[in-house]
Each structure stands twice: as C-alpha cells, then as structure tokens.
Tab-separated table of C-alpha atoms in Angstrom:
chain	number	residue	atom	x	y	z
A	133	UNK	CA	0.000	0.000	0.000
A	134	UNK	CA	1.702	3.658	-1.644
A	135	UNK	CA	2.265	6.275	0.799
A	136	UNK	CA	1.236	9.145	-1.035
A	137	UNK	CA	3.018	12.462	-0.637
A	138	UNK	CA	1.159	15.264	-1.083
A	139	UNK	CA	2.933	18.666	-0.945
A	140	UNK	CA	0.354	21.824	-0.056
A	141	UNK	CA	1.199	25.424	0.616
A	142	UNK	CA	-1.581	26.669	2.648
A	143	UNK	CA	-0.548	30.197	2.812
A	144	UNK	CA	-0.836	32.521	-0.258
A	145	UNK	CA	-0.957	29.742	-2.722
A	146	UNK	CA	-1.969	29.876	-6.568
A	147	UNK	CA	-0.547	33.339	-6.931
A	148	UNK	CA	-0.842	32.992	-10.672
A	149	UNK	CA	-4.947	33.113	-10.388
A	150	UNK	CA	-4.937	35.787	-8.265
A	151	UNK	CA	-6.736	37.838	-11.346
A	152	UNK	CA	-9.924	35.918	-10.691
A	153	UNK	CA	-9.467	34.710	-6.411
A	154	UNK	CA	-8.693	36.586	-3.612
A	155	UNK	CA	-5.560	35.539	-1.370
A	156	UNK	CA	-7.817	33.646	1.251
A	157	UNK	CA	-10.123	32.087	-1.207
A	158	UNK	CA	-6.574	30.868	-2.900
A	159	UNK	CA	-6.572	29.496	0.266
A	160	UNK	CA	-9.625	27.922	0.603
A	161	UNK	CA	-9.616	26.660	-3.303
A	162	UNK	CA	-6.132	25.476	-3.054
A	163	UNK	CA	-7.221	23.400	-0.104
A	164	UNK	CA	-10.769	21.848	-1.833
A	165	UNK	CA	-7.864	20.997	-4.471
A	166	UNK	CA	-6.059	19.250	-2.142
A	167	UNK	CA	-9.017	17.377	-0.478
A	168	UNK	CA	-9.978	16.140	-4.182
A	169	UNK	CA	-6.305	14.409	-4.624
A	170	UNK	CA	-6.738	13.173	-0.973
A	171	UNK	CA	-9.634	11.696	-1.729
A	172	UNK	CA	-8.738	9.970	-5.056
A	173	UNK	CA	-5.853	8.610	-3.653
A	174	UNK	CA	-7.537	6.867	-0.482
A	175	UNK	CA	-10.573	5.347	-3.510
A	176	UNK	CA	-6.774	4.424	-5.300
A	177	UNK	CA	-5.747	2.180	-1.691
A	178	UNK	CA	-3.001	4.909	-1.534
A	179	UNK	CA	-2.157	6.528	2.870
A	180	UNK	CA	-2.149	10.163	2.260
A	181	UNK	CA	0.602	12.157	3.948
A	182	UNK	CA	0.387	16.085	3.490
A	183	UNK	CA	3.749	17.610	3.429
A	184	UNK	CA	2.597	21.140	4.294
A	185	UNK	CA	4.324	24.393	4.891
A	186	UNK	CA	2.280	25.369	8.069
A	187	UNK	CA	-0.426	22.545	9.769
A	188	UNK	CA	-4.233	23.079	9.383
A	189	UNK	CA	-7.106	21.737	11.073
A	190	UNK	CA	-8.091	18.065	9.888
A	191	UNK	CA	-9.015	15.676	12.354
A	192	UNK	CA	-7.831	12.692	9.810
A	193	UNK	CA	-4.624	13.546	7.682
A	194	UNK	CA	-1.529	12.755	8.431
A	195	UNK	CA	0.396	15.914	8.127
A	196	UNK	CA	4.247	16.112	8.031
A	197	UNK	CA	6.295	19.699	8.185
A	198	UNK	CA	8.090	21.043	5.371
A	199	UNK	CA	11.215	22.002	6.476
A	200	UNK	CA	12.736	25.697	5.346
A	201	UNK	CA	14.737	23.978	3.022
A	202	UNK	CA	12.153	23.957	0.699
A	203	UNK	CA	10.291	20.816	-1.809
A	204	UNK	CA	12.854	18.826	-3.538
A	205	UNK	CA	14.901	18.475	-0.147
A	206	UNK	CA	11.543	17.874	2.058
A	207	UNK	CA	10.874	15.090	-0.567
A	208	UNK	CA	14.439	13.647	-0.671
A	209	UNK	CA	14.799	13.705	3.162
A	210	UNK	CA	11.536	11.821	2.990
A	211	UNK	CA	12.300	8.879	0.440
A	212	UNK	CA	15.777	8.670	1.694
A	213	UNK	CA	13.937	6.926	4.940
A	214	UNK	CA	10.495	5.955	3.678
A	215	UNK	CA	9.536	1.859	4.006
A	216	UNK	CA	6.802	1.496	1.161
A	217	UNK	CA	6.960	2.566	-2.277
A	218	UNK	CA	5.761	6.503	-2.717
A	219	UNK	CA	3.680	8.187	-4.720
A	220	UNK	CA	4.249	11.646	-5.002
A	221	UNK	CA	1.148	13.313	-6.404
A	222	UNK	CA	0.461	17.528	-6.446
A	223	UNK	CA	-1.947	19.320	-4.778
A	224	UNK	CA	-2.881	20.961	-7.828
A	225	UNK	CA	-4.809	18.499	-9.893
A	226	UNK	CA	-8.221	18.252	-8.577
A	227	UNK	CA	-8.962	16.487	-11.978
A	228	UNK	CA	-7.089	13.202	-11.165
A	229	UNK	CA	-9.675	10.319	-10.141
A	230	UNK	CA	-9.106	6.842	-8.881
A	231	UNK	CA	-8.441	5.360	-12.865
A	232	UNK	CA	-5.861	7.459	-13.539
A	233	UNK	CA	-4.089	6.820	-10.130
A	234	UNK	CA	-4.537	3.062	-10.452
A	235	UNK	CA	-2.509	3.347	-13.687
A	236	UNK	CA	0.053	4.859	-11.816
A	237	UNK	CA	0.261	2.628	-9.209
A	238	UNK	CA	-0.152	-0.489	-11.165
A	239	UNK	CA	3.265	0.509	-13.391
A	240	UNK	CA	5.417	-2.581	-14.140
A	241	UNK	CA	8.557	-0.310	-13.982
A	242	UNK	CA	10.657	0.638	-11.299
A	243	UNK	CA	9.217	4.220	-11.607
A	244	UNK	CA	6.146	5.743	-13.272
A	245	UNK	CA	5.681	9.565	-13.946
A	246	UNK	CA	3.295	11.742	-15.562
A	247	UNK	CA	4.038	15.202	-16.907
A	248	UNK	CA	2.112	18.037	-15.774
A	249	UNK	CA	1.570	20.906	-18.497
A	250	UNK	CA	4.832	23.146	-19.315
A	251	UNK	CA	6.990	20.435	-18.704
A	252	UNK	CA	6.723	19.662	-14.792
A	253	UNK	CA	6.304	17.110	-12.877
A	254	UNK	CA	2.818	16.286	-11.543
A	255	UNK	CA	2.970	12.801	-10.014
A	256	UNK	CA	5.781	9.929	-9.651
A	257	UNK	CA	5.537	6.604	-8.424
A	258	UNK	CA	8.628	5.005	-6.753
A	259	UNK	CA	8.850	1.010	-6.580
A	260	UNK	CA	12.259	1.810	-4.365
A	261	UNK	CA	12.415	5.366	-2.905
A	262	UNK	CA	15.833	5.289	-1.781
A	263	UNK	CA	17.085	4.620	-5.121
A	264	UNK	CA	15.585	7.857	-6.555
A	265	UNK	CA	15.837	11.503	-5.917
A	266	UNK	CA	13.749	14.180	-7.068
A	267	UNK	CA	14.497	17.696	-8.127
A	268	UNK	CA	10.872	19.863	-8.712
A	269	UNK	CA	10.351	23.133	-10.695
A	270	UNK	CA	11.990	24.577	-13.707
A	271	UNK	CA	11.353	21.608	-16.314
A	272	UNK	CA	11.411	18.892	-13.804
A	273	UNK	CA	9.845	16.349	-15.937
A	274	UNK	CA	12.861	16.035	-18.093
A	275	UNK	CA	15.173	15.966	-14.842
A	276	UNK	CA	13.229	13.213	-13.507
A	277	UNK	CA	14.040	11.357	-16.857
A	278	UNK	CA	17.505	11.660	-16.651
A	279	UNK	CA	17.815	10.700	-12.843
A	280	UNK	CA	16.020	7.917	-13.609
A	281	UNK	CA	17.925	7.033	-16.842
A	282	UNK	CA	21.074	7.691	-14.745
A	283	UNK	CA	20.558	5.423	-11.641
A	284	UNK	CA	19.489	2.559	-14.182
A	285	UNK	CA	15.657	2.598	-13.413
A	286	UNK	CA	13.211	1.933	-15.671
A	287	UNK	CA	10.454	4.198	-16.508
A	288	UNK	CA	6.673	4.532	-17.510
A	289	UNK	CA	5.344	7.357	-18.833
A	290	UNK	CA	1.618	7.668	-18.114
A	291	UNK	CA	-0.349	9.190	-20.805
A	292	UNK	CA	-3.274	10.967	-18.458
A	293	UNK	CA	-5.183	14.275	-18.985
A	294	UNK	CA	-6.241	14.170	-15.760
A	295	UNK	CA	-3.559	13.937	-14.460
A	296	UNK	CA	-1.107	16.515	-16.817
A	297	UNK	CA	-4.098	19.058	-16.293
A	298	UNK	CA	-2.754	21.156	-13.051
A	299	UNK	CA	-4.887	24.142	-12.456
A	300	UNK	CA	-1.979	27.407	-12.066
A	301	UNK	CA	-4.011	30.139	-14.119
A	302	UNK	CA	-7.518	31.065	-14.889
A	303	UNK	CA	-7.056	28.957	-18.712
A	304	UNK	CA	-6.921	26.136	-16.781
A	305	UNK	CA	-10.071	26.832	-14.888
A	306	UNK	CA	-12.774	25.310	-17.747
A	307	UNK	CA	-10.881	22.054	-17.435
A	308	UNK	CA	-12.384	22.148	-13.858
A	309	UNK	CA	-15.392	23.157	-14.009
A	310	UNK	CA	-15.755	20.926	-17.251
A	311	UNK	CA	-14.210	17.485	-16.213
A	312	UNK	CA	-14.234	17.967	-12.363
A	313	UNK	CA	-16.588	16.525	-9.792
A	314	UNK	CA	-15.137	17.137	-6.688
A	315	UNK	CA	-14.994	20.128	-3.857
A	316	UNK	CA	-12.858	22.136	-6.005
A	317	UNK	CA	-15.365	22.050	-8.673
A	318	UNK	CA	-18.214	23.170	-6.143
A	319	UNK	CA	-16.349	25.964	-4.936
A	320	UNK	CA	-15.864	27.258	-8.492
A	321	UNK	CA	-19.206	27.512	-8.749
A	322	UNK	CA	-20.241	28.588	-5.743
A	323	UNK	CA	-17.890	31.333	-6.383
A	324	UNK	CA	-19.640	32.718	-9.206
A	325	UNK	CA	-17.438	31.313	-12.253
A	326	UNK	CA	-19.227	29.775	-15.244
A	327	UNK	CA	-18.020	28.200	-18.926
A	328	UNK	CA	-18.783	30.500	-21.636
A	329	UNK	CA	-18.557	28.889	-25.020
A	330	UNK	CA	-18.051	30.922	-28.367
A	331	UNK	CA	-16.188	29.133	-31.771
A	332	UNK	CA	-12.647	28.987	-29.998
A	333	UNK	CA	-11.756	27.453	-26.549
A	334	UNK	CA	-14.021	27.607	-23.556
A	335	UNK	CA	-13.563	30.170	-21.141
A	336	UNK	CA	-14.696	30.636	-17.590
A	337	UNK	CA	-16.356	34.004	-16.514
A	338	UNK	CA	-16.932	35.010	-12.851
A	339	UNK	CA	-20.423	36.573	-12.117
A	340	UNK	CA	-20.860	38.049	-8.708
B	534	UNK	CA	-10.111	-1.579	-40.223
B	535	UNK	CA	-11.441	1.816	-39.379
B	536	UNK	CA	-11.505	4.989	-41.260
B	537	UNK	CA	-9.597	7.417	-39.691
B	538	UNK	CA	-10.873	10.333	-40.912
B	539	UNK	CA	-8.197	13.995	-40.163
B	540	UNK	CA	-10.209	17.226	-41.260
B	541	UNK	CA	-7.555	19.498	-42.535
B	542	UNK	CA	-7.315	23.282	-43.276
B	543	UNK	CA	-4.878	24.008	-45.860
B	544	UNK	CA	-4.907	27.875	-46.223
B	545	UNK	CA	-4.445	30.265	-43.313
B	546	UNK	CA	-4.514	27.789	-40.509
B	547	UNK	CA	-3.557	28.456	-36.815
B	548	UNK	CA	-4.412	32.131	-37.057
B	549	UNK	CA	-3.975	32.538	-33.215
B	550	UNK	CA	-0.253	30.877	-33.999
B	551	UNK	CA	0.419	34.198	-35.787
B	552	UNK	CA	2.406	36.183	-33.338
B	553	UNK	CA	4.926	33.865	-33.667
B	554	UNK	CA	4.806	32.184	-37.695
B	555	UNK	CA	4.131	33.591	-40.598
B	556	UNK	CA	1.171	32.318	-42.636
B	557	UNK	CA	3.274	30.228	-44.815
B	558	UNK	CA	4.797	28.883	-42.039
B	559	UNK	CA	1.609	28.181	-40.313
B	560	UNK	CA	0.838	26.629	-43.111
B	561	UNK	CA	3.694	23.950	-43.433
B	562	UNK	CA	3.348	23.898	-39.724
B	563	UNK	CA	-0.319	22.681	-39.904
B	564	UNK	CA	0.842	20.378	-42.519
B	565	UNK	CA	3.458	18.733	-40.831
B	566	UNK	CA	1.114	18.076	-37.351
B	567	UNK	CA	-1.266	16.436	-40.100
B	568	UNK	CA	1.199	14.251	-41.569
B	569	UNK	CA	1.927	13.112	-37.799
B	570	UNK	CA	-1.410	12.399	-37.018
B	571	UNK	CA	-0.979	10.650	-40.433
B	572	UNK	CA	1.207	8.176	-39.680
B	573	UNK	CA	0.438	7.684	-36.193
B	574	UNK	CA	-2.908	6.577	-37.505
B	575	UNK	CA	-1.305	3.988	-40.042
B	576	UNK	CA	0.817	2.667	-36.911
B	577	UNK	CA	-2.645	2.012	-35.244
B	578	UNK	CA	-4.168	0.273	-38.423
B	579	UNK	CA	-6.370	2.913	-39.478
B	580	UNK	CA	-7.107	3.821	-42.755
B	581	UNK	CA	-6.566	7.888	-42.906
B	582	UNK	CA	-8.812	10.126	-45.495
B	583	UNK	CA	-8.227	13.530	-45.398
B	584	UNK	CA	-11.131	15.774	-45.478
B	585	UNK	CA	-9.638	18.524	-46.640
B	586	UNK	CA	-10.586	22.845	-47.536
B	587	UNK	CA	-8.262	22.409	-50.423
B	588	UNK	CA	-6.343	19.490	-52.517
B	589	UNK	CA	-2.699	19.133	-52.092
B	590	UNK	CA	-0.207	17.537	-53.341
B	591	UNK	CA	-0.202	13.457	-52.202
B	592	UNK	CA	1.500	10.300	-54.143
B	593	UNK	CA	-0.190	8.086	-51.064
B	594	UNK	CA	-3.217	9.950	-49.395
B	595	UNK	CA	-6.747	9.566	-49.765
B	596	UNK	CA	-8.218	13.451	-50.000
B	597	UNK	CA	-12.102	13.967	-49.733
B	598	UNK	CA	-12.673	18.065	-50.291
B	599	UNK	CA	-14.557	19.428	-47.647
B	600	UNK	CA	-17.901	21.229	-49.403
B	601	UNK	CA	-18.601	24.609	-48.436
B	602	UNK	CA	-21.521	24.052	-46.170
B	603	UNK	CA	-18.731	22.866	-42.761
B	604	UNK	CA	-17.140	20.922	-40.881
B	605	UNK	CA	-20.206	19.353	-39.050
B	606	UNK	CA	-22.172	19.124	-41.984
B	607	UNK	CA	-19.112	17.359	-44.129
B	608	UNK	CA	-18.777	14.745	-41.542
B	609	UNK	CA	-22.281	13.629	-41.058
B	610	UNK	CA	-22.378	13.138	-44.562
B	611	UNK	CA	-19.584	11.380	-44.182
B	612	UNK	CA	-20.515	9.466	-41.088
B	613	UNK	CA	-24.290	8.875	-42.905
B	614	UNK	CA	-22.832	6.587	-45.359
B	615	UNK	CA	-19.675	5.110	-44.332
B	616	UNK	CA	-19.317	0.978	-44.363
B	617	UNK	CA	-16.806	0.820	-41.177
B	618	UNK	CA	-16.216	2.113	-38.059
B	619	UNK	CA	-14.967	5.718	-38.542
B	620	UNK	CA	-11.949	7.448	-36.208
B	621	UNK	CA	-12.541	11.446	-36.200
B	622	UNK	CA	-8.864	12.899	-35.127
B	623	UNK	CA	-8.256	16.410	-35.380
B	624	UNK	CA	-4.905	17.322	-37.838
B	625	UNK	CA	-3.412	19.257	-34.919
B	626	UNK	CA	-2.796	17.038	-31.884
B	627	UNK	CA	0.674	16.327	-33.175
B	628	UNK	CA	1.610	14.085	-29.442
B	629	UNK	CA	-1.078	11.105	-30.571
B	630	UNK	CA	1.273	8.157	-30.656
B	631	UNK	CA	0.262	4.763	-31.679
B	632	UNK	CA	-0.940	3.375	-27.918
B	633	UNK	CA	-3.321	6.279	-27.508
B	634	UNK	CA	-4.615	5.977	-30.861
B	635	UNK	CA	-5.068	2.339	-29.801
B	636	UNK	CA	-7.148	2.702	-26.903
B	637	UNK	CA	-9.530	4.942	-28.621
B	638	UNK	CA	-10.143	2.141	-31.081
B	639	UNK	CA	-10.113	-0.614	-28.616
B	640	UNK	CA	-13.146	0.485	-26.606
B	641	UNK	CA	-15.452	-2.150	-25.965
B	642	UNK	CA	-18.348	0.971	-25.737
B	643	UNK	CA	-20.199	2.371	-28.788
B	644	UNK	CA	-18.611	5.255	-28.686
B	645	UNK	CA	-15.204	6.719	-27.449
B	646	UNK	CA	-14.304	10.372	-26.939
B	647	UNK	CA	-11.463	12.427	-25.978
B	648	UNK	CA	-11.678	15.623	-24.705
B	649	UNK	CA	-9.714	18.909	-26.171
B	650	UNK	CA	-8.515	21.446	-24.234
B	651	UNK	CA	-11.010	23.740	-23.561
B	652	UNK	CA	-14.169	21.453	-24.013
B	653	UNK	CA	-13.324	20.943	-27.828
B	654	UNK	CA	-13.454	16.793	-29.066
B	655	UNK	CA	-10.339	16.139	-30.420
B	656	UNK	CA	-10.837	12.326	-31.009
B	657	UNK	CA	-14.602	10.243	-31.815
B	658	UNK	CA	-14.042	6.863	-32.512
B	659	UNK	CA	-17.521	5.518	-34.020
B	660	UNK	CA	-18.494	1.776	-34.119
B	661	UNK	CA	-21.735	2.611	-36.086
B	662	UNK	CA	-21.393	5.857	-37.700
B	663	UNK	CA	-25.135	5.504	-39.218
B	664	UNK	CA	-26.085	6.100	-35.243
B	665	UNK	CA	-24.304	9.062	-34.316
B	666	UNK	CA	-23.927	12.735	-35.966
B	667	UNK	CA	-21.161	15.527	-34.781
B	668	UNK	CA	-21.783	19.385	-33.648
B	669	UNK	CA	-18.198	20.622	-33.772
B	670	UNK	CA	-17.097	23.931	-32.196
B	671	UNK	CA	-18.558	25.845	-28.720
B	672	UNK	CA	-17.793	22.974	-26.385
B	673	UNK	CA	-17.955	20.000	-28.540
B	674	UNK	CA	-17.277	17.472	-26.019
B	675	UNK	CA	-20.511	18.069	-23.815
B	676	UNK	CA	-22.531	18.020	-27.334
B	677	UNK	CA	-21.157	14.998	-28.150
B	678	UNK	CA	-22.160	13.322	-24.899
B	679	UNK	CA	-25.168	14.624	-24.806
B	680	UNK	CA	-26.011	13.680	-28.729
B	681	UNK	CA	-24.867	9.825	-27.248
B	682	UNK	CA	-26.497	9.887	-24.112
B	683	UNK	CA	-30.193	11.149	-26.659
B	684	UNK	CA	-29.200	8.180	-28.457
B	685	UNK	CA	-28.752	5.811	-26.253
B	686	UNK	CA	-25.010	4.969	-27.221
B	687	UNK	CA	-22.488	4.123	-24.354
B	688	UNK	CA	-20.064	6.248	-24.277
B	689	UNK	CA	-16.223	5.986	-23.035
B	690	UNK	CA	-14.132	8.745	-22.250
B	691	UNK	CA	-10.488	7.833	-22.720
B	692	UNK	CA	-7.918	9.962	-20.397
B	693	UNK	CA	-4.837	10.860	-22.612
B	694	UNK	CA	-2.801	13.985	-22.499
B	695	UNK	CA	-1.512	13.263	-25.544
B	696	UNK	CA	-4.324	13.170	-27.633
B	697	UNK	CA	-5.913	15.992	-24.746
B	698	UNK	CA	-3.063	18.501	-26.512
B	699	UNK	CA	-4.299	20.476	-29.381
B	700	UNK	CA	-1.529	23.099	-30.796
B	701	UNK	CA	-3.408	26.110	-31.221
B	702	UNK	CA	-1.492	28.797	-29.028
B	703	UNK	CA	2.108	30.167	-28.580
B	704	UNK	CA	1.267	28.850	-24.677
B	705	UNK	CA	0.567	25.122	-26.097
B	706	UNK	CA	3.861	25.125	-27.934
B	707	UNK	CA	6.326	23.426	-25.359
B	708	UNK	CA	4.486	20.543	-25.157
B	709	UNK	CA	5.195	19.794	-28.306
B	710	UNK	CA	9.417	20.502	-27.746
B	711	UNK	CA	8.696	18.638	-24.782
B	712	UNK	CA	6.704	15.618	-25.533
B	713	UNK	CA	6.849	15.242	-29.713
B	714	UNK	CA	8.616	13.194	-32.202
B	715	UNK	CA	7.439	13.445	-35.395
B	716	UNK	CA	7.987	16.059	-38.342
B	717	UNK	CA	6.257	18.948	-36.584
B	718	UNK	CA	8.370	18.817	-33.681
B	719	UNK	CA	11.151	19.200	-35.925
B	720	UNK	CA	9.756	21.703	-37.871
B	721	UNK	CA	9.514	23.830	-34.350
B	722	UNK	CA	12.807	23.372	-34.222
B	723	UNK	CA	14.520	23.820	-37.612
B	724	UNK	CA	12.460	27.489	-37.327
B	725	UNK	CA	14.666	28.045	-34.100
B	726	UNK	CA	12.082	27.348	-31.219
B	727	UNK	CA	13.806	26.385	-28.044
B	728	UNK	CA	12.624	25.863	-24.881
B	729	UNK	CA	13.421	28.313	-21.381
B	730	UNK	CA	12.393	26.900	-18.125
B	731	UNK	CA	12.117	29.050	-15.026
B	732	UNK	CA	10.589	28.279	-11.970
B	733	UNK	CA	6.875	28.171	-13.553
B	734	UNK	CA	6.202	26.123	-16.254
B	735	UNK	CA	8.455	25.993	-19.567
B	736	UNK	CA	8.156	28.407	-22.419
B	737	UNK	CA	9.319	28.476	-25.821
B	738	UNK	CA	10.965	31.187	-27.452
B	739	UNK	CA	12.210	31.577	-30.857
B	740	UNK	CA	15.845	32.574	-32.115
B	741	UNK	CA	16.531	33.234	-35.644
C-alpha cells in the first residue's frame, strides 16, 4: 500500500490566479484541491501524507512539516527513509480520479511519472524510494528522466489528462469546471465562475 | 479496419499561432502536425482520409474536399454513409502516438471520446457511424455526450494527455518541444524554437 506524498502550501498559494481569487479564497480553493487528490488517492488504496508548509485543522490527515529547506529536499529527506513505495502526487490536480491513479500505481517499472503541463512534474511513483531523488520546478519532468535514466531505473510514462491538467491560471479553470466533480469544482461555482462557449476554446467568466 | 478520418485546413490555418509564424509557415506547420497524425494513424491500423478545404499535393493519401456548407455538416455526410467504423482525429494534436490511438479504437463501448482542451473533441471513434452525428465547435465534447447519451449509445471517455493537446497557441507550444517526435516537432525546431524553463512552467521562445 503507496504512501502518497502530497505537498500543499496553505498560505498565499496559486498566486498565478490571483486575477480571478482573492488571497484567502486561494486558500480555501487550493485546499478543496487538495481534499480532491486526498480523496482519489484513499478510492486508489493509496495513505495520504500532506507535506505542508504550516499545519491546518483536519481531524484525519496525516500531516508532516516542510522544512525551510524547501520541496525537492523535504521530498528527498523523505524517500531517503520511507519503508513502502511513494507516490508523489500535487496538490494541484483536482482532476485526477481513482483510474488514472490506479494506472500509476499499477506501473510494471521501477518508476512511473506523468508530466504536468509546461513540462513539470505532476505525479511519480517510486517502486524503491531510496534509489531515486527528485528535483521539482523549472522543467522537472525532463530531470526526472535523466535521474532515472542515470541510476538505471526503468520508466513509464503515463499518458493521463487528468492527471497533466494542473490548475496554475484562470485557462486552466474550464478544465475544472468541465471534467471535475469534486470540492474544487463546487467551490468554483459557488464562487460565481461559469463556462462561456463561443467558436474557440471555452472560457470561464466570474459573475458576482 | 477503421476509417480514420483527419479534417484538414490548408490555407491560413492556426491564425492565433500568428504572433509567432508567418502564414506560410503556419501553413507547413499545420501540414506537418497532419502528416503526424498521419502516420500515427497507419501505426494504429487505421485507414486515414483527409477531409480537406483544399487538394494538395499526395503520391499516397486519400483526400475527400470538404464542401462549403462545414465541418459538421461534411462529416455527417460522411458518417451517414460510411461501411466501417470511422476514427474522427483532429490534424493538430501532433503528441497522438500509436498506444493512444489504440485505446480509442479498442473500446469495448459504442462510442469513445477524448476531450480537447477547452471542451473541444479532439478524437470520436464511431463503431456505427449511421447512429451518431457531430456538432463541432462551442464545447464539442458536452454536445457529443449529450447527442450519445439522446441516443442511447455508451459512451467511453479515454484519459490521454496526448491526444488531450491540441496546438493552437504560442502557450501550447512546449508541449510539443517537450513531448513530440514526429515532423512537426522538428519543424519547431529547424524554425529556431527552443525551450526556457524558469521556476513556472516551460516556455518556448524563438531565435533566428
């Protein structure tokens, strides 16, 4: 059974949307984003483990303190001593459901890893964690490629939507409000936003 | 054997592709995705017709002219009197490799669908084309449900980023540098697109 890692910033998060949200309800949609992948990965037989930058009030999730040192080190510190196999899944992709996680998971290789959009990383599975290191942010998907190709492990590439789709800027709010069914979803529309559709690309608009 | 039929606009495609090629380029650009989707369909045992706005030159392809009255309208025609099962792919989702095309055409549904970026349809694969008809543009995807769903066709949705990723913005670009292989890919780069990664998500930019 996967631990899954789950990095969250609760403070000031999703700066890149702050066009359309507010910093607190950044807050509060970056967290019904989180609650989405913690949910999908519990239906996936996956033990959540939120690595968070400051704790939050859950009477169920295991939370774990990111150290100053910041993500890549957090998560290296972490699979340097971890037991199980880990999956390392963002907080960010409210779209991912217990399928596409299951595909993960169910990787023959020693590693699987899906790309999120713009070249980053948005979840890995790892068979061994101590073998493996990761190293997030500025094109981390190729990184992850070449650490793996380096240290000899073999690799899947999962081919998800769900998964590549992480929500950063108000483009990728249709996906959400077209393919999503969780909190995240709700709060969308509880916040006013709705799809408008003309020849191009769907588009969300907020109405107050 | 299905069809696979790729609806193709010769002349002035990619418009919103124009801050960064020129229309000729756009239109060897739009070319070259096609001719990727092209053979990625042969790899997956279709049989590719090209419905296109204008003839060009072909020793090998089948080319059905698209008649003035649309897109829609051209493929239900189509779809009204074709013999076998009938793949719709769209000439601009350059990533489709052979295993996504696959599981489109392996369905064991009436009907599977995958989703474009921004609520478009960028694949329909049709066991009984005489059943269904097509509404293209203004969120597709949740017309095309809905036109199964009135019909009482099952319906699968198939989860693939690759197939997800139509290239019809500057912003949509990377992926390609990222994740392609084919002749558009290399057309990106032979017109001196390279890729910059920061600490958000990779760009492209281009040198001459």
């Amino acid at each position: 059974m996967p631990v899954a890692v789950i990095p969250f910033k609760q403070k000031n998060p999703k700066t890149r949307l702050s066009c359309v949200l507010s910093q607190s309800e950044r807050e509060e949609f970056a967290k019904a984003m989180m609650l989405d992948v913690v949910a999908t990965v519990k239906d996936a037989m996956c033990r959540p483990v939120i690595l968070g930058t400051e704790p939050f009030e859950s009477d169920d999730l295991v939370q774990v303190a990111m150290p100053e040192k910041g993500l890549s080190d957090a998560l290296n510190e972490y699979l340097s001593c971890a037991l199980d196999s880990v999956l390392i899944i963002m907080a960010d992709i409210p779209l991912a459901d217990e399928a596409s996680v299951r595909r993960v998971i169910a990787t023959q290789s020693d590693l699987s890893i899906v790309p999120g959009r713009g070249g980053g990383t948005n979840v890995i599975f790892i068979r061994d964690p101590a073998k493996f290191r990761v190293d997030y942010y500025g094109g981390s998907f190729a990184k992850h490629m070449k650490i793996a190709a380096d240290a000899g492990l073999s690799v899947e590439v999962i081919d998800s939507f769900r998964l590549h789709t992480d929500i950063d800027e108000k483009e990728d709010l249709p996906e959400l409000l077209i393919h999503g069914k969780g909190k995240s979803r709700a709060y969308l529309e509880e916040k006013g936003f709705t799809l408008i559709s003309d020849k191009g690309r769907t588009v969300v608009e907020r109405k107050q």
